[in-house]
PDB file of N, CA, C and O in Angstrom:
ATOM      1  N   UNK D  12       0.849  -1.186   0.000  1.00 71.00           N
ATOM      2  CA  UNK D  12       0.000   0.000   0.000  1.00 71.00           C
ATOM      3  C   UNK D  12       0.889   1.242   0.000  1.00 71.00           C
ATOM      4  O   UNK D  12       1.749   1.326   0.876  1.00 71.00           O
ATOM      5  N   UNK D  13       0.751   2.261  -0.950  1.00 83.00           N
ATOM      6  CA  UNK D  13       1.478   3.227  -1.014  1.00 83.00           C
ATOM      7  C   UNK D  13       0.580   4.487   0.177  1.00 83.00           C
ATOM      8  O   UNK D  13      -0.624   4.435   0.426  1.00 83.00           O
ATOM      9  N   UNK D  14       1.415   5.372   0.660  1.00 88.00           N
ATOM     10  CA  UNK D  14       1.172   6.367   1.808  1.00 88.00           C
ATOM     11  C   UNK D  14       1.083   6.975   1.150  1.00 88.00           C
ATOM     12  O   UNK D  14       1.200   6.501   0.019  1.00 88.00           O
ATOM     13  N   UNK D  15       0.733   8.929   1.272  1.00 96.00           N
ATOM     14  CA  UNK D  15       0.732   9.802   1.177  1.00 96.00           C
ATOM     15  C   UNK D  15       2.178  10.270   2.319  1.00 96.00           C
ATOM     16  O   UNK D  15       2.479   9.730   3.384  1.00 96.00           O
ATOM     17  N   UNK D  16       2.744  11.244   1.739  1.00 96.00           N
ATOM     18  CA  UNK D  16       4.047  11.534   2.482  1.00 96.00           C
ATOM     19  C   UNK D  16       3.364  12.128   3.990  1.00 96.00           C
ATOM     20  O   UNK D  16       3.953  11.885   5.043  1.00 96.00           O
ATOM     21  N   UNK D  17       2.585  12.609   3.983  1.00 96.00           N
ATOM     22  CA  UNK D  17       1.630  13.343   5.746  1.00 96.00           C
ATOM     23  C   UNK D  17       1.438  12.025   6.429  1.00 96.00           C
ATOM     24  O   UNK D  17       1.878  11.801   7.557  1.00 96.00           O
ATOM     25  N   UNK D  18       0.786  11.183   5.731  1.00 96.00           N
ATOM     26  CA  UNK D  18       0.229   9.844   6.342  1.00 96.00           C
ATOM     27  C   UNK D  18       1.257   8.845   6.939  1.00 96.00           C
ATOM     28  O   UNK D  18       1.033   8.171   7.944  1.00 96.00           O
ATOM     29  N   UNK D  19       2.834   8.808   5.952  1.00 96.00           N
ATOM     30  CA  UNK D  19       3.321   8.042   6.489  1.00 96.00           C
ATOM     31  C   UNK D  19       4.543   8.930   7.490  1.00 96.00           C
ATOM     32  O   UNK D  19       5.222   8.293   8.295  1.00 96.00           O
ATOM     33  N   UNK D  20       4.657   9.916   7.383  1.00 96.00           N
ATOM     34  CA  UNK D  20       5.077  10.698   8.649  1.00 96.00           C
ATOM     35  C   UNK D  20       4.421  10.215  10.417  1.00 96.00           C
ATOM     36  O   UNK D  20       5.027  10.131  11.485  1.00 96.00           O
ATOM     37  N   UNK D  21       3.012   9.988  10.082  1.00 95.00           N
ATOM     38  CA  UNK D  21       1.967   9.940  10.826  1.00 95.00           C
ATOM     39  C   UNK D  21       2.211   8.246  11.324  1.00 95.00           C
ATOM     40  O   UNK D  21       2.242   7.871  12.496  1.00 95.00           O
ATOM     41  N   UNK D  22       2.326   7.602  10.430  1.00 95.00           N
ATOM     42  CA  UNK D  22       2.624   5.881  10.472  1.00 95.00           C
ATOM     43  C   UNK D  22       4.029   5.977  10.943  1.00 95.00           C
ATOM     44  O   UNK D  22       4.163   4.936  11.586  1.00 95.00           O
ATOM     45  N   UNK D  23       5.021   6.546  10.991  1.00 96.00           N
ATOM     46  CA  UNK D  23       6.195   6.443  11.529  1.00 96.00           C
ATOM     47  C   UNK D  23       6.559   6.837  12.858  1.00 96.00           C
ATOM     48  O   UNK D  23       7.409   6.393  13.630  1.00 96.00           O
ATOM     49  N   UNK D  24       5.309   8.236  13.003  1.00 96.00           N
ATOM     50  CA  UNK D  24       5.517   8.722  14.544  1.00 96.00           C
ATOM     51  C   UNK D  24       4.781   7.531  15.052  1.00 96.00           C
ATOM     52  O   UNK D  24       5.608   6.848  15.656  1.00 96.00           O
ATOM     53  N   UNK D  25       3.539   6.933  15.088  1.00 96.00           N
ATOM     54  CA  UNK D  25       3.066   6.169  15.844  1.00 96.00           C
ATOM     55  C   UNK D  25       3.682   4.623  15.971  1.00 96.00           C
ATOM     56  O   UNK D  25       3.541   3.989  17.017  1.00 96.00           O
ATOM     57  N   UNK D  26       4.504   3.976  14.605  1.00 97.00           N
ATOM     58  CA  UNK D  26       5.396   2.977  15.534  1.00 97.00           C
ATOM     59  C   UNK D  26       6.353   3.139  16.164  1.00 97.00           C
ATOM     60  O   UNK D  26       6.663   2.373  17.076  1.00 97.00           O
ATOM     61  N   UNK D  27       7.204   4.408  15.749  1.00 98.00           N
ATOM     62  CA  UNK D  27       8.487   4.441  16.353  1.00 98.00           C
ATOM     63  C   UNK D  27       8.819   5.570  17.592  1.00 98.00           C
ATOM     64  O   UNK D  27       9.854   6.195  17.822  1.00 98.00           O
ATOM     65  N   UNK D  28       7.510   5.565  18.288  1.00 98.00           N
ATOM     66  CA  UNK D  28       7.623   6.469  19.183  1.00 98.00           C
ATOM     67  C   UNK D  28       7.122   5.239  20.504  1.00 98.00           C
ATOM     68  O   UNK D  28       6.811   4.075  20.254  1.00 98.00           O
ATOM     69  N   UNK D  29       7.146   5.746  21.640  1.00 97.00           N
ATOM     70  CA  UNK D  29       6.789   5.178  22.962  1.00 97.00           C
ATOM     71  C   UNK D  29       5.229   5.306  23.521  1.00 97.00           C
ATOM     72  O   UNK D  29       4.493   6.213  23.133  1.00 97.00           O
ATOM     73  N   UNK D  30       4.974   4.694  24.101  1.00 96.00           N
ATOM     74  CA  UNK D  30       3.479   5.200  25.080  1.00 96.00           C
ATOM     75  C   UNK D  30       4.053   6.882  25.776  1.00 96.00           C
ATOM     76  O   UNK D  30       3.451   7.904  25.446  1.00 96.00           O
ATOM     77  N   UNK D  31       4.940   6.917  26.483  1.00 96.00           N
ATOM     78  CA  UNK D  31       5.376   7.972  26.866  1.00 96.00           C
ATOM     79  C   UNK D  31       5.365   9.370  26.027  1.00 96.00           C
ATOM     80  O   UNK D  31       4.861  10.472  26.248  1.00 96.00           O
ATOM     81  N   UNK D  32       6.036   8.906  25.117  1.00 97.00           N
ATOM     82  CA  UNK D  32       6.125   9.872  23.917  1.00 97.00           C
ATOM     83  C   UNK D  32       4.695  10.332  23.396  1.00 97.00           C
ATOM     84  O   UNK D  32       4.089  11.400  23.482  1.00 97.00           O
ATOM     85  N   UNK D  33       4.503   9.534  23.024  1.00 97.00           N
ATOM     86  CA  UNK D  33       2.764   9.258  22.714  1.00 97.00           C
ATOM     87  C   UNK D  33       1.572  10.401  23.649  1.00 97.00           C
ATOM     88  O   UNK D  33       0.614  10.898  23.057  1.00 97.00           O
ATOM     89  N   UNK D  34       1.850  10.685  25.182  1.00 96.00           N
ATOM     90  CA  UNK D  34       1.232  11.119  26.033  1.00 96.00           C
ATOM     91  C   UNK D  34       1.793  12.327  26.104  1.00 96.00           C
ATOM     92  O   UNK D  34       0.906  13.172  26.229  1.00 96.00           O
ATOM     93  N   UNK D  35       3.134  12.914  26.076  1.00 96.00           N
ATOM     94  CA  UNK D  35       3.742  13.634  25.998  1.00 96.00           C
ATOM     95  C   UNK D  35       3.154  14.694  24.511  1.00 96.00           C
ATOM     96  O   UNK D  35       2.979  15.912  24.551  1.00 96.00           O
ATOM     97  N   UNK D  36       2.980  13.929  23.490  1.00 96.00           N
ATOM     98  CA  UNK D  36       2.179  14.553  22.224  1.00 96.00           C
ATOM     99  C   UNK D  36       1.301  15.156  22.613  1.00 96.00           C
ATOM    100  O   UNK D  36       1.213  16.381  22.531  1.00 96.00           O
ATOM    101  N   UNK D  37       0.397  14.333  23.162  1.00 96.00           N
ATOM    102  CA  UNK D  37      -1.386  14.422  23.769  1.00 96.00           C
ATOM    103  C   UNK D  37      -1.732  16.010  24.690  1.00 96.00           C
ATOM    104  O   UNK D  37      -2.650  16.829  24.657  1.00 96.00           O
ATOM    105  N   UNK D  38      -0.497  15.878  25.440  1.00 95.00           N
ATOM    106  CA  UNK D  38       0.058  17.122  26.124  1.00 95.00           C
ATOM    107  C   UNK D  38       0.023  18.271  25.458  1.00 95.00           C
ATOM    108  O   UNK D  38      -0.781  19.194  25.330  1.00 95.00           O
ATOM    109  N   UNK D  39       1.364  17.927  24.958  1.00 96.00           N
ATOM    110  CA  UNK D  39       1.061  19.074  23.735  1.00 96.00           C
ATOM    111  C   UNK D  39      -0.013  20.238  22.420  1.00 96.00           C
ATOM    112  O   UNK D  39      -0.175  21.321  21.858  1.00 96.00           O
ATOM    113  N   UNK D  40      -0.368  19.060  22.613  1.00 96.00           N
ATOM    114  CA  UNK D  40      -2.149  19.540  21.729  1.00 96.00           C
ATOM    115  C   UNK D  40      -3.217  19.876  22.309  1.00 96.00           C
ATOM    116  O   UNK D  40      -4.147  20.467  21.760  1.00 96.00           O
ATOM    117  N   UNK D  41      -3.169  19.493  23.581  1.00 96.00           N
ATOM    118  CA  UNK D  41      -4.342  19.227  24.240  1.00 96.00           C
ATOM    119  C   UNK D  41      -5.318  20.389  24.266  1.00 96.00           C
ATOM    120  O   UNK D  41      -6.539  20.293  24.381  1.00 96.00           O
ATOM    121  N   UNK D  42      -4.439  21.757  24.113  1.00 94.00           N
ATOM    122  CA  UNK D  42      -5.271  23.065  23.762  1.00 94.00           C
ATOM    123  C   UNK D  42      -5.808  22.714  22.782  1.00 94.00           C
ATOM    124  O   UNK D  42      -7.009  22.711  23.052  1.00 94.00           O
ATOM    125  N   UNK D  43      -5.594  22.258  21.296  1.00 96.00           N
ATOM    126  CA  UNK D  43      -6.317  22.563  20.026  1.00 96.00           C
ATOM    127  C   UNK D  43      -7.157  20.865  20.450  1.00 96.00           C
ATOM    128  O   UNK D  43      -6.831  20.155  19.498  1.00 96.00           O
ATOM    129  N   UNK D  44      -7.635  20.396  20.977  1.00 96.00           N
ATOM    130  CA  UNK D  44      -8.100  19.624  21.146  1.00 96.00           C
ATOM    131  C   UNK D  44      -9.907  19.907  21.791  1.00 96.00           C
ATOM    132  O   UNK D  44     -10.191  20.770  22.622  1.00 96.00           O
ATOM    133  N   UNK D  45     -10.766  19.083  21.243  1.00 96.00           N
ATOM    134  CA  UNK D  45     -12.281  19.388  21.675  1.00 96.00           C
ATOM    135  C   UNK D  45     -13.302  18.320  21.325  1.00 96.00           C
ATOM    136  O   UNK D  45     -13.508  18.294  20.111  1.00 96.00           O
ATOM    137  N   UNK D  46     -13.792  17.699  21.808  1.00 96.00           N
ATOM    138  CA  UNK D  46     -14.465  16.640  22.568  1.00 96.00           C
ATOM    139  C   UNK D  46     -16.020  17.128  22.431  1.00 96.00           C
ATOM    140  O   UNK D  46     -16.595  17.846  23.249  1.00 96.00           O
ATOM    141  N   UNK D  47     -16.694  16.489  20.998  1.00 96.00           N
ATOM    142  CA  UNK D  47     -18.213  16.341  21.207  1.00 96.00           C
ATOM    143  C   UNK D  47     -19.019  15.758  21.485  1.00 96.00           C
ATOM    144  O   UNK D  47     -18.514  14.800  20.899  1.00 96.00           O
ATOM    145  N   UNK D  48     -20.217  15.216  21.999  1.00 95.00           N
ATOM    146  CA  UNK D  48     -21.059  13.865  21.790  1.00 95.00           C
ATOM    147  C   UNK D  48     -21.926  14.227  21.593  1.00 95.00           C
ATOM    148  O   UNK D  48     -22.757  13.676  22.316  1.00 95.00           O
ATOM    149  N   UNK D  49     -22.563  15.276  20.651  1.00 95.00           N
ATOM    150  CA  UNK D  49     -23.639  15.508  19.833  1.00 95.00           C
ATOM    151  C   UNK D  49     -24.819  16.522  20.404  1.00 95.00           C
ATOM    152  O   UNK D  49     -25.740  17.051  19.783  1.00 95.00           O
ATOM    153  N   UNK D  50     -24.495  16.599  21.688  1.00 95.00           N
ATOM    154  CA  UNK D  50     -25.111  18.041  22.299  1.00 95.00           C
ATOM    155  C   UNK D  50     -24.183  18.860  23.153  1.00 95.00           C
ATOM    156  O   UNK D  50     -24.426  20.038  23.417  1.00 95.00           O
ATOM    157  N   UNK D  51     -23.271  18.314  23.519  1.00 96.00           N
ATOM    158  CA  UNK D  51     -22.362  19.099  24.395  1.00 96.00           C
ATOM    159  C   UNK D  51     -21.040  19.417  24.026  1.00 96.00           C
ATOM    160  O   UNK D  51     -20.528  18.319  23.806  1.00 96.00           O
ATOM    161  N   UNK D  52     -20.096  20.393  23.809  1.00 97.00           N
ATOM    162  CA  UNK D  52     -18.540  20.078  23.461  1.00 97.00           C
ATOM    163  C   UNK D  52     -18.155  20.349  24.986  1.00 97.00           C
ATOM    164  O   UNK D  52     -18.774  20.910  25.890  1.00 97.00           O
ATOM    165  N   UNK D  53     -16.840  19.711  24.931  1.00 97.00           N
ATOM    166  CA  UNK D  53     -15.630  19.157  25.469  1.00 97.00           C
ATOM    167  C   UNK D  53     -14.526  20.022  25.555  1.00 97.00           C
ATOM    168  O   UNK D  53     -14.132  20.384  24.447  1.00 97.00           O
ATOM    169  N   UNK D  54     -13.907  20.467  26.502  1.00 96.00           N
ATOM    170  CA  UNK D  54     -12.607  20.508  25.842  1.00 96.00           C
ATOM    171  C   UNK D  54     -11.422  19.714  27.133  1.00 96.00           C
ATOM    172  O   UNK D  54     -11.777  19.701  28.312  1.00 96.00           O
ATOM    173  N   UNK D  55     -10.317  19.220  26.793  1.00 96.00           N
ATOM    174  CA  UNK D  55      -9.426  19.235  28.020  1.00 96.00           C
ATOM    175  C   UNK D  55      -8.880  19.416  28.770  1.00 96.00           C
ATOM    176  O   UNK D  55      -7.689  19.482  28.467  1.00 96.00           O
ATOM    177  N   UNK D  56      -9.249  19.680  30.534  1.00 95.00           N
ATOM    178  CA  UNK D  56      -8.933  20.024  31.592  1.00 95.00           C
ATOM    179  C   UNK D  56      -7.651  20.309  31.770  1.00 95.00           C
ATOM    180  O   UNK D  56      -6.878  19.351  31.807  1.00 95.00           O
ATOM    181  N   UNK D  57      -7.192  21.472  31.899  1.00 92.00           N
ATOM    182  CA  UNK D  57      -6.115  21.830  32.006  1.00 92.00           C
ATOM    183  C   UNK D  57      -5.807  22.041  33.431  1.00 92.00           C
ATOM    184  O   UNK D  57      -4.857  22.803  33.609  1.00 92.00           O
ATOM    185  N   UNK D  58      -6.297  21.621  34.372  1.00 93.00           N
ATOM    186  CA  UNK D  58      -5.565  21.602  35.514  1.00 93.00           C
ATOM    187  C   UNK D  58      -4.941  20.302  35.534  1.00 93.00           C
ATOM    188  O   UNK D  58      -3.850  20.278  36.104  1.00 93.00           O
ATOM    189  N   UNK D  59      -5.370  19.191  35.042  1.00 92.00           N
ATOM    190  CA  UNK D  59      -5.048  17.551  35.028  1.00 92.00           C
ATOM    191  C   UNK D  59      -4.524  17.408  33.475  1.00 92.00           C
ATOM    192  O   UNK D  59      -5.236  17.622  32.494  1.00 92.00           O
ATOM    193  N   UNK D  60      -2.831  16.915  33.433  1.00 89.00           N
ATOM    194  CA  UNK D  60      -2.920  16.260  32.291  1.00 89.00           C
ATOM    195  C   UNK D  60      -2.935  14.854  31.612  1.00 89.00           C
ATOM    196  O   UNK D  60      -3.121  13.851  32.300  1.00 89.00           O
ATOM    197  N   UNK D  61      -2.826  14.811  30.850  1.00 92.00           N
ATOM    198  CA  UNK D  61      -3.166  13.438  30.038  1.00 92.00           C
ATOM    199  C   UNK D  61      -2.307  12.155  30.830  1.00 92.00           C
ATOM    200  O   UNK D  61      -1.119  11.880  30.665  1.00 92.00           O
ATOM    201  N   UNK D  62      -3.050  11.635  31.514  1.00 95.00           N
ATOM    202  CA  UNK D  62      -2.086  10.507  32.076  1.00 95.00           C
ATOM    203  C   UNK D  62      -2.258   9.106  31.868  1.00 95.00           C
ATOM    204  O   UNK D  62      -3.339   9.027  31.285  1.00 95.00           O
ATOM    205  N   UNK D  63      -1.742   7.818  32.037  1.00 96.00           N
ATOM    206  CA  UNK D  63      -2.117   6.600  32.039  1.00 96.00           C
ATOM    207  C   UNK D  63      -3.199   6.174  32.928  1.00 96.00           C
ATOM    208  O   UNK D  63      -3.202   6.341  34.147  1.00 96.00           O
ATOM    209  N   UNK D  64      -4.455   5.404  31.984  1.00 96.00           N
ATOM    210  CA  UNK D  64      -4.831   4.744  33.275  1.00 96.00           C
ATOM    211  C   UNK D  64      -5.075   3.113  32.737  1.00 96.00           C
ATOM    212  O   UNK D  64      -5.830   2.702  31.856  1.00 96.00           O
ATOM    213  N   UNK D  65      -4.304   2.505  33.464  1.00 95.00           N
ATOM    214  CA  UNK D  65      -3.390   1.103  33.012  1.00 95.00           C
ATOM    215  C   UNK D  65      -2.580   1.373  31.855  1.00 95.00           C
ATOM    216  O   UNK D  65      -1.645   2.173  31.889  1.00 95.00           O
ATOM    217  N   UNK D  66      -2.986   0.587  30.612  1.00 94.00           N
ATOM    218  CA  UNK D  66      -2.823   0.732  29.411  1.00 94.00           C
ATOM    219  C   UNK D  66      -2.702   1.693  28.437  1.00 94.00           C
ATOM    220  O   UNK D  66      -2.026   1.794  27.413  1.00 94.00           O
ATOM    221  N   UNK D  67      -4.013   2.790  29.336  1.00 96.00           N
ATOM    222  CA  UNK D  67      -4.727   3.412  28.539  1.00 96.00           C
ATOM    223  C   UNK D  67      -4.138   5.087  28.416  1.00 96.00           C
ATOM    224  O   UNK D  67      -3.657   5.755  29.331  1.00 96.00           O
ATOM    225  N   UNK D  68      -4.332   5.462  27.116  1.00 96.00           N
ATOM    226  CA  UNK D  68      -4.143   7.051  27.956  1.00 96.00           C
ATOM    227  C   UNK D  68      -5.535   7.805  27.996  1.00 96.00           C
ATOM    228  O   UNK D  68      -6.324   7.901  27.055  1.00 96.00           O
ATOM    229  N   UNK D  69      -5.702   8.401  29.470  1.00 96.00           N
ATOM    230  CA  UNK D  69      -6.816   9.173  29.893  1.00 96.00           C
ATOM    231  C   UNK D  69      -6.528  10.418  30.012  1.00 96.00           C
ATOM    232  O   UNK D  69      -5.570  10.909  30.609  1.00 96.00           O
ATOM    233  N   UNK D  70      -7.740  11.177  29.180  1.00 96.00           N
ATOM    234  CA  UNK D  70      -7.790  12.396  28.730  1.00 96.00           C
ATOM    235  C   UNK D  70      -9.106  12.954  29.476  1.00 96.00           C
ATOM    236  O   UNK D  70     -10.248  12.517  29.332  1.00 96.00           O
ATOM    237  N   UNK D  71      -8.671  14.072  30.350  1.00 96.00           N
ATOM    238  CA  UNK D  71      -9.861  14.213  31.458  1.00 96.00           C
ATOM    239  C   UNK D  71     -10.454  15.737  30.451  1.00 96.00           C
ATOM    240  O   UNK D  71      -9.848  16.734  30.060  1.00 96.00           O
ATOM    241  N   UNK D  72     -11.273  15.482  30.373  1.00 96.00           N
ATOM    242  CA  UNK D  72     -12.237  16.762  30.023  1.00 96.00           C
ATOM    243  C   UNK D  72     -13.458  17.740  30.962  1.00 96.00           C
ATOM    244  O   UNK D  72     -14.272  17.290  31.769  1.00 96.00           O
ATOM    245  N   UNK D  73     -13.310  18.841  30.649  1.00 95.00           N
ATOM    246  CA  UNK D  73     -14.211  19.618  30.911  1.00 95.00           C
ATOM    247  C   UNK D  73     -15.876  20.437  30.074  1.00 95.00           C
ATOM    248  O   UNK D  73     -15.556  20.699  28.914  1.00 95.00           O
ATOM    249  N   UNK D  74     -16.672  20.660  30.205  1.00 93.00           N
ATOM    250  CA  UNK D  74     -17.508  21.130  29.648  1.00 93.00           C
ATOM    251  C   UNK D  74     -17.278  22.518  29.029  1.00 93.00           C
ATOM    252  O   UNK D  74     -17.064  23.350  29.912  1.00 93.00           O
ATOM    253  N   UNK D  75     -17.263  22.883  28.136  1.00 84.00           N
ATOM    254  CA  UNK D  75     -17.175  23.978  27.504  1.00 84.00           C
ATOM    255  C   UNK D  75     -17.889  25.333  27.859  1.00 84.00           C
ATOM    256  O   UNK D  75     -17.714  26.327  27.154  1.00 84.00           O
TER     257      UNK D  75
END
């Protein structure tokens, strides 16, 4: 399957980076970041950041 050069930039950060790294990104964005479910937006709590929970990374949000 051939990439688009954006896409496989995108395929390269996500194998060859860490969970850490990974959360550390999440961080980073987390301003341009916003969270809908079809009546309410989202955005992410900036007193709490993006942390593990087990496996997972948890992204705590606030109501807009």
């Amino acid at each position: 399957m051939e990439y688009t050069k954006d896409f496989q930039q995108v395929m390269n950060f996500y194998r060859d980076t860490t969970p850490k790294q990974k959360q550390i990104f999440l961080n980073l964005i987390s301003d341009t970041l916003m969270f809908f479910d079809g009546e309410t937006s989202y955005n992410v709590d900036t007193e709490f950041i993006t942390n593990f929970n087990g496996i997972y990374h948890q992204i705590n949000i606030t109501k807009q």
